[in-house]
């Protein structure tokens, strides 16, 4: 991992999907390296939208997103895609696995986009899965795993490239308490290794265990 | 690059039904083209080849019945360089199948030539035997190439099959030839001169004309292959125009179907493209991925089509259009399919992660 120095910073973000209702209003935050940030709020309050803004998939109507002090929200589409592949690891609200591909292919997908060695990455998949307690053969299709396993496979996919920033949208939503603990432990460890970690969560317990909580 | 191709291949394999359908479609089109145009092209190539083998090197002298042209002309031509083959045909005598009363007649000619093998006869021909081409044997009603021929001048000759077509003499079919030795005074109706190479035709023609030595030069015509060369280009132009429009039509239809299939697939799998974009794939990467996938499927389908039509043509004994034709059809199909797949590929590349990955 290439740790950031200043982390991911949002300044006065505003965003509206339709130009009338504003989903995000003047939102500012500093997501520092080494810290786990919990983003909480009611359903429909804009938590996922915020992660897409921070993850450079949506462009804010106003305000700015900075990585290590450099403005990145104004970059072109190709450059933002390159940053997503190089710096970010994403866990989406549902696992969003490719149902037609093997578990190994799913986990190593981001390596393809950052032009890494996918074959070498495939070799690391069994150990990574085992670390999260996912006991399925790597040539299994996602249709043959449980929802909780799928979410942990998605987490493996987010972490395989050792990204500087991990944005996780309800990563423990589908998990039993034991698996939740494993996942949170891994994310916390990732922050300890110097990563920026943000978790959207509904759980007060999860939020309480994080370094900072931002309520929407 | 190889990572892209590998991913495209894996993605194609992971949607087996759609990919097989694409391959099958392309294979069917290649088979259709090969069995229609390919056949035409093969036939065209055969015509052109037979024209080329001698036609473009031939000088043909045709003399009227009482022109006074004799085998002495052949002896004079022997001294001329750059002649690959030389043959003289006597005036026609009608011949009939002796075993069949009221049989149709065929034209029988004496052939004077130093090289009988080039005319489809053995170097040492059997005497009192007429050598008949397949067409002539058909006309005579002698499918097995054996029988007797009775001529209108009262002679009777044995019949033997001539081996293969003698391209230089094709235009005189049905061919029934009786090899004969010239003494210098036998009358001739036709003399065929094959030049050593096509570019020798022009310098040879005045030499041949000057050696005719007729009292009245108007009683003989000398024609060269420049007419044939015209015919050749006509044949070539017409047939290739015909097959080209056919190929373009079929390939166009295939390309549109491939594109429709791809569009449906992209719309069905929009979430997958949204995910790829979210994980860092650029738009260019997605377009390249989709086009590579199309290319792979087209190549597999075309290879299958080429092999299948090769087998069909071989079984039916039809001529094969050749590697260059198959390659050309493959390249055409590939080009059209790639152009047609561009729109669905761009559609795929513009899936928005925030929209596609949204969980209600
Ligand atoms: N693609 C979209 N187009 C229009 N409105 C959207 C879209 N995605 C989300 N919204 C709206 O934006 C608001 C915030 O949604 P979201 O960020 O998903 O909330 P949360 O993740 O906190 O539940 C909701 O009112 C939702 O209806
Ligand atoms: Mg959400």
Coordinates of C-alpha atoms and ligand atoms in Angstrom, one line a residue, chain A residues 17-18 21 23 41-50 93 169-170 200 216, chain B residues 354-355 358-359, ligand 1:
Chain A
X17 CA -29.5 14.0 -8.8
X18 CA -32.3 16.0 -10.5
X21 CA -33.9 18.2 -4.5
X23 CA -29.3 15.2 -1.6
X41 CA -27.8 8.5 8.9
X42 CA -31.4 7.5 8.1
X43 CA -32.2 5.5 5.1
X44 CA -32.4 7.8 2.1
X45 CA -30.3 10.5 3.8
X46 CA -27.6 10.3 1.1
X47 CA -24.9 8.0 2.6
X48 CA -24.4 6.0 -0.6
X49 CA -24.5 9.1 -2.7
X50 CA -21.7 10.5 -0.5
X93 CA -24.2 -1.8 -0.7
X169 CA -21.2 0.8 2.0
X170 CA -22.8 -1.3 4.8
X200 CA -21.4 3.4 6.0
X216 CA -26.0 12.7 7.8
Chain B
X354 CA -24.1 5.3 -9.2
X355 CA -27.2 4.4 -11.2
X358 CA -28.0 1.6 -6.7
X359 CA -29.8 -0.6 -4.1
Ligands
LIG1 N1 -29.6 7.6 -9.3 C1 -30.5 8.3 -8.6 N2 -31.3 9.2 -9.2 C2 -32.2 9.9 -8.5 N3 -32.3 9.9 -7.2 C3 -31.5 9.1 -6.5 C4 -30.6 8.3 -7.2 N4 -29.9 7.6 -6.2 C5 -30.4 8.0 -5.0 N5 -31.3 8.9 -5.2 C6 -32.1 9.6 -4.1 O1 -31.1 10.2 -3.3 C7 -31.4 10.1 -2.0 C8 -30.3 9.4 -1.2 O2 -30.1 8.1 -1.7 P1 -28.9 7.2 -1.1 O3 -27.6 7.9 -1.3 O4 -29.0 5.9 -1.7 O5 -29.3 7.1 0.4 P2 -28.8 6.1 1.6 O6 -27.7 5.3 1.0 O7 -28.5 7.0 2.7 O8 -30.0 5.2 1.9 C9 -32.7 9.2 -1.9 O9 -33.8 10.1 -1.7 C10 -32.8 8.6 -3.2 O10 -34.1 8.4 -3.6

